[in-house]
Coordinates of C-alpha atoms in Angstrom, one line a residue:
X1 CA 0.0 0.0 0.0
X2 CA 1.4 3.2 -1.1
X3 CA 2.5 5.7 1.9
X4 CA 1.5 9.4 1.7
X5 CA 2.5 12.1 4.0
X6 CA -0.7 14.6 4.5
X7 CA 0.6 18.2 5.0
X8 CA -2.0 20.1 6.4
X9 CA -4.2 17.1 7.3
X10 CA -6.8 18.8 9.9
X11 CA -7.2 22.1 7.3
X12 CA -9.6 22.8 4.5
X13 CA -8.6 20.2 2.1
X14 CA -6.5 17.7 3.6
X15 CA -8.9 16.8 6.2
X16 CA -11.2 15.7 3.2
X17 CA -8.1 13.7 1.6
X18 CA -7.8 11.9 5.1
X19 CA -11.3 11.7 5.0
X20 CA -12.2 10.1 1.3
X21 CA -8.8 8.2 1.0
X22 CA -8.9 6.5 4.2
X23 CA -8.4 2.5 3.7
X24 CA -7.2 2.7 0.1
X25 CA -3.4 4.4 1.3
X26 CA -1.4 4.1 4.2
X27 CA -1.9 7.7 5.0
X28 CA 0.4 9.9 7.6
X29 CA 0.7 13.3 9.0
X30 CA 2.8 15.8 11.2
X31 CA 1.3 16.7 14.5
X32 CA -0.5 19.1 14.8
X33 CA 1.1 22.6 15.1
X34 CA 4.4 20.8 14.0
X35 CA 4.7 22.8 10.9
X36 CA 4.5 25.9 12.4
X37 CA 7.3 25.6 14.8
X38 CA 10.0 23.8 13.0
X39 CA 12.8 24.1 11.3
X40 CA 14.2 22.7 8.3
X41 CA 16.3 20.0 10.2
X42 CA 13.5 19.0 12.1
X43 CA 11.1 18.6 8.9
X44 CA 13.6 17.0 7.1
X45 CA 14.1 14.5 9.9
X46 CA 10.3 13.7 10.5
X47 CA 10.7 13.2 6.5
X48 CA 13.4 10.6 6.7
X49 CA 11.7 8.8 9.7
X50 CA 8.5 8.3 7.7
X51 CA 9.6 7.6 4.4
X52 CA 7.0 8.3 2.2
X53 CA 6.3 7.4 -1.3
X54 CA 4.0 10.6 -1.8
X55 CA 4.2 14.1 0.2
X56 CA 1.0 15.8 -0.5
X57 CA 1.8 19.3 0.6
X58 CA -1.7 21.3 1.5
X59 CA -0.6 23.5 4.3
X60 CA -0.6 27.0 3.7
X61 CA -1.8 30.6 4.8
X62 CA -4.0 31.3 2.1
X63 CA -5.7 34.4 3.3
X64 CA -4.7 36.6 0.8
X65 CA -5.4 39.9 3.4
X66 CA -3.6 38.1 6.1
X67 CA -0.4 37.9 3.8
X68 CA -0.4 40.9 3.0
X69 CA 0.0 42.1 6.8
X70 CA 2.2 39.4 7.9
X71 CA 4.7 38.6 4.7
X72 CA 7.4 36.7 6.5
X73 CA 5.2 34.6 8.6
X74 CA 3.4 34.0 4.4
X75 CA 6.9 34.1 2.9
X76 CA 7.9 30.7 5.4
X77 CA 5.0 28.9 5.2
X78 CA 3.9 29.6 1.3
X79 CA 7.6 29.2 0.2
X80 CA 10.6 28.1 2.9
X81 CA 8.3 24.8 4.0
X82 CA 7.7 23.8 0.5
X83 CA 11.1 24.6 -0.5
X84 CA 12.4 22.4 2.6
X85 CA 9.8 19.5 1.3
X86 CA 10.9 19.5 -2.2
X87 CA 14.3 19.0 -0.6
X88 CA 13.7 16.0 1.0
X89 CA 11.5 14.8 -1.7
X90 CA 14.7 14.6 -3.4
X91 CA 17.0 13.5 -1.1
X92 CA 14.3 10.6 0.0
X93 CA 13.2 10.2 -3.9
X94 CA 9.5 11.1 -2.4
X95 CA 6.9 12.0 -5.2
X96 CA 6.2 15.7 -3.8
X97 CA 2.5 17.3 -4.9
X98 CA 1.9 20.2 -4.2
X99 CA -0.4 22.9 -4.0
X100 CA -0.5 26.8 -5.7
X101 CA -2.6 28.9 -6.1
X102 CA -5.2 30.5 -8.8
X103 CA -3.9 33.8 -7.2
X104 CA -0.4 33.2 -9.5
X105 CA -2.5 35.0 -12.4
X106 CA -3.6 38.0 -10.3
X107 CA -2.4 40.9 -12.2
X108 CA -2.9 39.2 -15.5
X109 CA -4.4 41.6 -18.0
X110 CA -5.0 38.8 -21.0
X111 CA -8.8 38.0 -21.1
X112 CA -10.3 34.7 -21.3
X113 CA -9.2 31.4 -20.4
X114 CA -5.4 31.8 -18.7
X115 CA -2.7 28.4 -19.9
X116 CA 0.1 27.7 -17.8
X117 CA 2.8 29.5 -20.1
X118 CA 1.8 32.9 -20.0
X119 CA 4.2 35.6 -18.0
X120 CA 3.6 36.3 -15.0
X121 CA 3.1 39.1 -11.8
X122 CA 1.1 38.4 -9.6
X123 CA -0.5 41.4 -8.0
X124 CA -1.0 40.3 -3.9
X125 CA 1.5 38.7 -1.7
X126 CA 0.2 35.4 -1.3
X127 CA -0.1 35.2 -5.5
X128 CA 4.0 36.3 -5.2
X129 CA 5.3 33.7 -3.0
X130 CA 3.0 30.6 -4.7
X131 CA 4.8 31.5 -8.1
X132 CA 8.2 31.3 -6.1
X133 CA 7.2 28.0 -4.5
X134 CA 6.5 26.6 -7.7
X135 CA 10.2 28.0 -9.0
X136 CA 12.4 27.1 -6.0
X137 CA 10.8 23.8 -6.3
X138 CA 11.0 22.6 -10.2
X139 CA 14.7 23.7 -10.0
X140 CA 15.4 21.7 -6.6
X141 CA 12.9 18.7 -7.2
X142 CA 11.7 18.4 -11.2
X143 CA 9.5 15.8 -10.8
X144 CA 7.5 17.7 -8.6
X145 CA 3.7 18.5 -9.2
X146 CA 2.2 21.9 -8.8
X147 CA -1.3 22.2 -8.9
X148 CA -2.6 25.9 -9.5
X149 CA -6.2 25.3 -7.7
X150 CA -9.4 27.8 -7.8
X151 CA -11.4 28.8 -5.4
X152 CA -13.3 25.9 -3.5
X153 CA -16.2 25.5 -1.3
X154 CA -18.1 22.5 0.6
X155 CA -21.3 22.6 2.5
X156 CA -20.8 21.0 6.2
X157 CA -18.9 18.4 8.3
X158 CA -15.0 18.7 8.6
X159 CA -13.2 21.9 8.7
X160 CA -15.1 24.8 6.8
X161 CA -14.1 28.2 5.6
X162 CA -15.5 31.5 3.7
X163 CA -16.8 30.3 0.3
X164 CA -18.9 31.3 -2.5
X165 CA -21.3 28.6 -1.6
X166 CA -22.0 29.4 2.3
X167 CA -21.8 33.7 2.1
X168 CA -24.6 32.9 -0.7
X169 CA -26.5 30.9 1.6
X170 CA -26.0 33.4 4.6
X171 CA -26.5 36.7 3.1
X172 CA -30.3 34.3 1.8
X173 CA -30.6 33.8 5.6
X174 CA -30.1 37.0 7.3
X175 CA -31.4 39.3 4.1
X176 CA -28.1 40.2 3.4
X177 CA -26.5 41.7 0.6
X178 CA -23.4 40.8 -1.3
X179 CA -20.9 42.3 -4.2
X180 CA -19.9 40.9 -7.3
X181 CA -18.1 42.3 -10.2
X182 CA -19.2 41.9 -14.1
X183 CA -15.2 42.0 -14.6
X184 CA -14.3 39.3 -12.2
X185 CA -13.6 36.2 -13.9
X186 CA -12.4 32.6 -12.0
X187 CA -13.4 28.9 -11.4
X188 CA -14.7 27.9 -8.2
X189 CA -14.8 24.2 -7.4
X190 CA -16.4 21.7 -5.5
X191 CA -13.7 20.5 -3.2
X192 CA -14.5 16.7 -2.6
X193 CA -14.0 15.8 -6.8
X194 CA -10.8 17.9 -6.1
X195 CA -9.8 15.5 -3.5
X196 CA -11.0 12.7 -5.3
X197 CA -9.1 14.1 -8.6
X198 CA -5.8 14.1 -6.8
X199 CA -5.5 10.6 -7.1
X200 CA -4.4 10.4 -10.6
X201 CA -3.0 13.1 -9.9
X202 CA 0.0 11.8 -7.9
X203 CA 1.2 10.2 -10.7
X204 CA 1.4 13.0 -12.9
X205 CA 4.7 13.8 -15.2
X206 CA 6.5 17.0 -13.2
X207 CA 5.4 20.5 -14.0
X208 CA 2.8 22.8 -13.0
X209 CA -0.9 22.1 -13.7
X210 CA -3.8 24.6 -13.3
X211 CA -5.9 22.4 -11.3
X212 CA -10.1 22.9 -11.0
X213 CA -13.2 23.9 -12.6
X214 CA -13.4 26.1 -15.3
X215 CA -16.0 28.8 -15.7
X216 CA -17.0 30.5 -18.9
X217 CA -18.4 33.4 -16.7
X218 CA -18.6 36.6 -14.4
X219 CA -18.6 36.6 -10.9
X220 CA -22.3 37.7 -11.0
X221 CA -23.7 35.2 -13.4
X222 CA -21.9 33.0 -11.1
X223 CA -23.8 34.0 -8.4
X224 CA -27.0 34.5 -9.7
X225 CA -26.9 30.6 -11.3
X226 CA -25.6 29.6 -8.0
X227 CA -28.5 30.8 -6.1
X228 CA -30.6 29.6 -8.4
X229 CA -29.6 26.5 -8.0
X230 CA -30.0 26.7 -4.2
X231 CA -33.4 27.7 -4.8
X232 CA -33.0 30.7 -3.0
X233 CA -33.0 34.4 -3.1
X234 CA -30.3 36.7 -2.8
X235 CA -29.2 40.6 -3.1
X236 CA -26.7 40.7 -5.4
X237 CA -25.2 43.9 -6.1
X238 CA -22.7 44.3 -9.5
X239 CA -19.2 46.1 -9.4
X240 CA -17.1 47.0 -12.0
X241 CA -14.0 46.2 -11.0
X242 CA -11.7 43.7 -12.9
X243 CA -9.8 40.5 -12.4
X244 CA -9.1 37.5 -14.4
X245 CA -8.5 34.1 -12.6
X246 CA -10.4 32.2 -14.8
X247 CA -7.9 29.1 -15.9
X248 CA -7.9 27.2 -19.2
X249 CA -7.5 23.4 -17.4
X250 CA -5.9 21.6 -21.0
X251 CA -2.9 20.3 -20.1
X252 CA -4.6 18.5 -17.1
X253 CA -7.2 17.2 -19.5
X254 CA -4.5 16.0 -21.5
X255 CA -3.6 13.4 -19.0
X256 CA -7.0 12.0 -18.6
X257 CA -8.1 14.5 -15.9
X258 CA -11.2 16.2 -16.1
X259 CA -12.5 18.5 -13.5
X260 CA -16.6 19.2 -14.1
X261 CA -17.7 23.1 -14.6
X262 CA -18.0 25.5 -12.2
X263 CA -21.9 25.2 -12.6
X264 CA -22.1 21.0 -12.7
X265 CA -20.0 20.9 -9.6
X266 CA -22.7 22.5 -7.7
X267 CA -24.9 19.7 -8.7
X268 CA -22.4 17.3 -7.9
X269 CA -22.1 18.6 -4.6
X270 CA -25.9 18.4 -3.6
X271 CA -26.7 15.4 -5.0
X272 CA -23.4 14.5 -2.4
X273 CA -25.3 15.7 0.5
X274 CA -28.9 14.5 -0.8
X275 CA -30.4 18.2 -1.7
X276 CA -30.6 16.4 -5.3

């Protein structure tokens, strides 16, 4: 049974991987608060004592504000722990999968559907020290996979955070309103097929992969077909402002990957939890 070390394992997403993958790998993890504390050394040793076939690195501080006010404490945990993983992944000859960020392509002026080649700035910190991640660790670990993921959401049970899904269904509840722009353009995805889609994954060739659904359209047709699709009502007030995140998911296709839209997954996500 292949062994996989679980960065991350009690956040957003790698709870779910402990979660759905349970039985079918020999799955590990840090303890908790490990990653916050240590040093290289001490990583690399808990590495070597473990010996992985897979490191499935999902930590992070993804808060884009929060990075913003605290760069070092981003800059060590968005790009020194990686860094020190891709490392060991070498040294330990570990198959290291990690995860970016949508957020590389902040910035981007080119409209529609963003590839994997295009130059890039990215316009907030956390956006900045993902696209370093992903350089510091092709050059130290090639075989490395870097998975540029969306947006994602889930309804209940496990860890939970902000998401398109539950602010829709909160603002319904308390007859709030919320903001979208006509100019804001990204995928958001249901995060259980992501889980479920990094399985093939892990055997991917090296490189960087955008990694989600796609979505043909604006932030506020997002919204409004969301809600609709909740079958309930919402304020939603347009903006002007614009960003493109929205990711053209081809090369992951290419191997035999296929993420559904931004608008199936919705579906797929309540028939999940029986509201379909």
């Amino acid at each position: 049974m292949k062994k996989i070390l679980v960065t991350g394992a009690g956040g957003f997403v790698g709870s779910r991987v402990m979660q759905q993958w349970a039985g079918r790998y020999e799955l590990c993890a840090f303890p908790k608060g490990f990653l916050a504390a240590a040093g290289e050394d001490a990583v690399r040793q808990a590495i070597f004592q473990r010996r992985p076939d897979v490191i499935l690195h999902t930590a992070a501080i993804s808060d884009t504000g929060y990075c913003a006010d605290h760069p070092e404490q981003a800059y060590r945990a968005n790009v020194e722990l990686p860094v020190w993983l891709a490392r060991a992944a070498a040294e330990t000859d570990a198959k290291l999968v990690a995860f970016s960020s949508d957020q590389v392509y902040a910035g981007v002026e080119q409209s529609g559907p963003l590839p994997e080649t295009i130059p890039l700035q990215p316009a907030n910190v956390y956006g900045q020290g993902k696209l370093e991640m992903e350089q510091q660790v092709q050059a130290l670990c090639p075989s490395a996979v870097l998975l540029r993921a969306t947006w994602m959401y889930d309804l209940y049970r496990l860890p939970i955070r902000g998401n398109l899904l539950l602010n829709l269904l909160r603002a319904a509840q308390r007859g709030e309103s919320l903001r979208f722009s006509v100019q804001d353009f990204r995928g958001i995805t249901y995060v259980r097929q992501a889980v479920a889609l990094l399985e093939p994954a892990l055997t991917l060739p090296g490189g960087v992969y955008n990694f989600g659904s796609e979505n043909a359209e604006n932030m506020v047709l997002t919204a409004r077909q969301f809600a609709k699709t909740l079958g309930i009502t919402v304020d939603l007030q347009e903006a002007d402002w614009a960003r493109n995140l929205a990711m053209d998911c081809s090369k992951l296709r290419a191997q035999g990957i296929v993420f559904d839209t931004t608008q199936t997954g919705l579906t797929r996500c309540l028939r999940d939890y029986g509201l379909r």
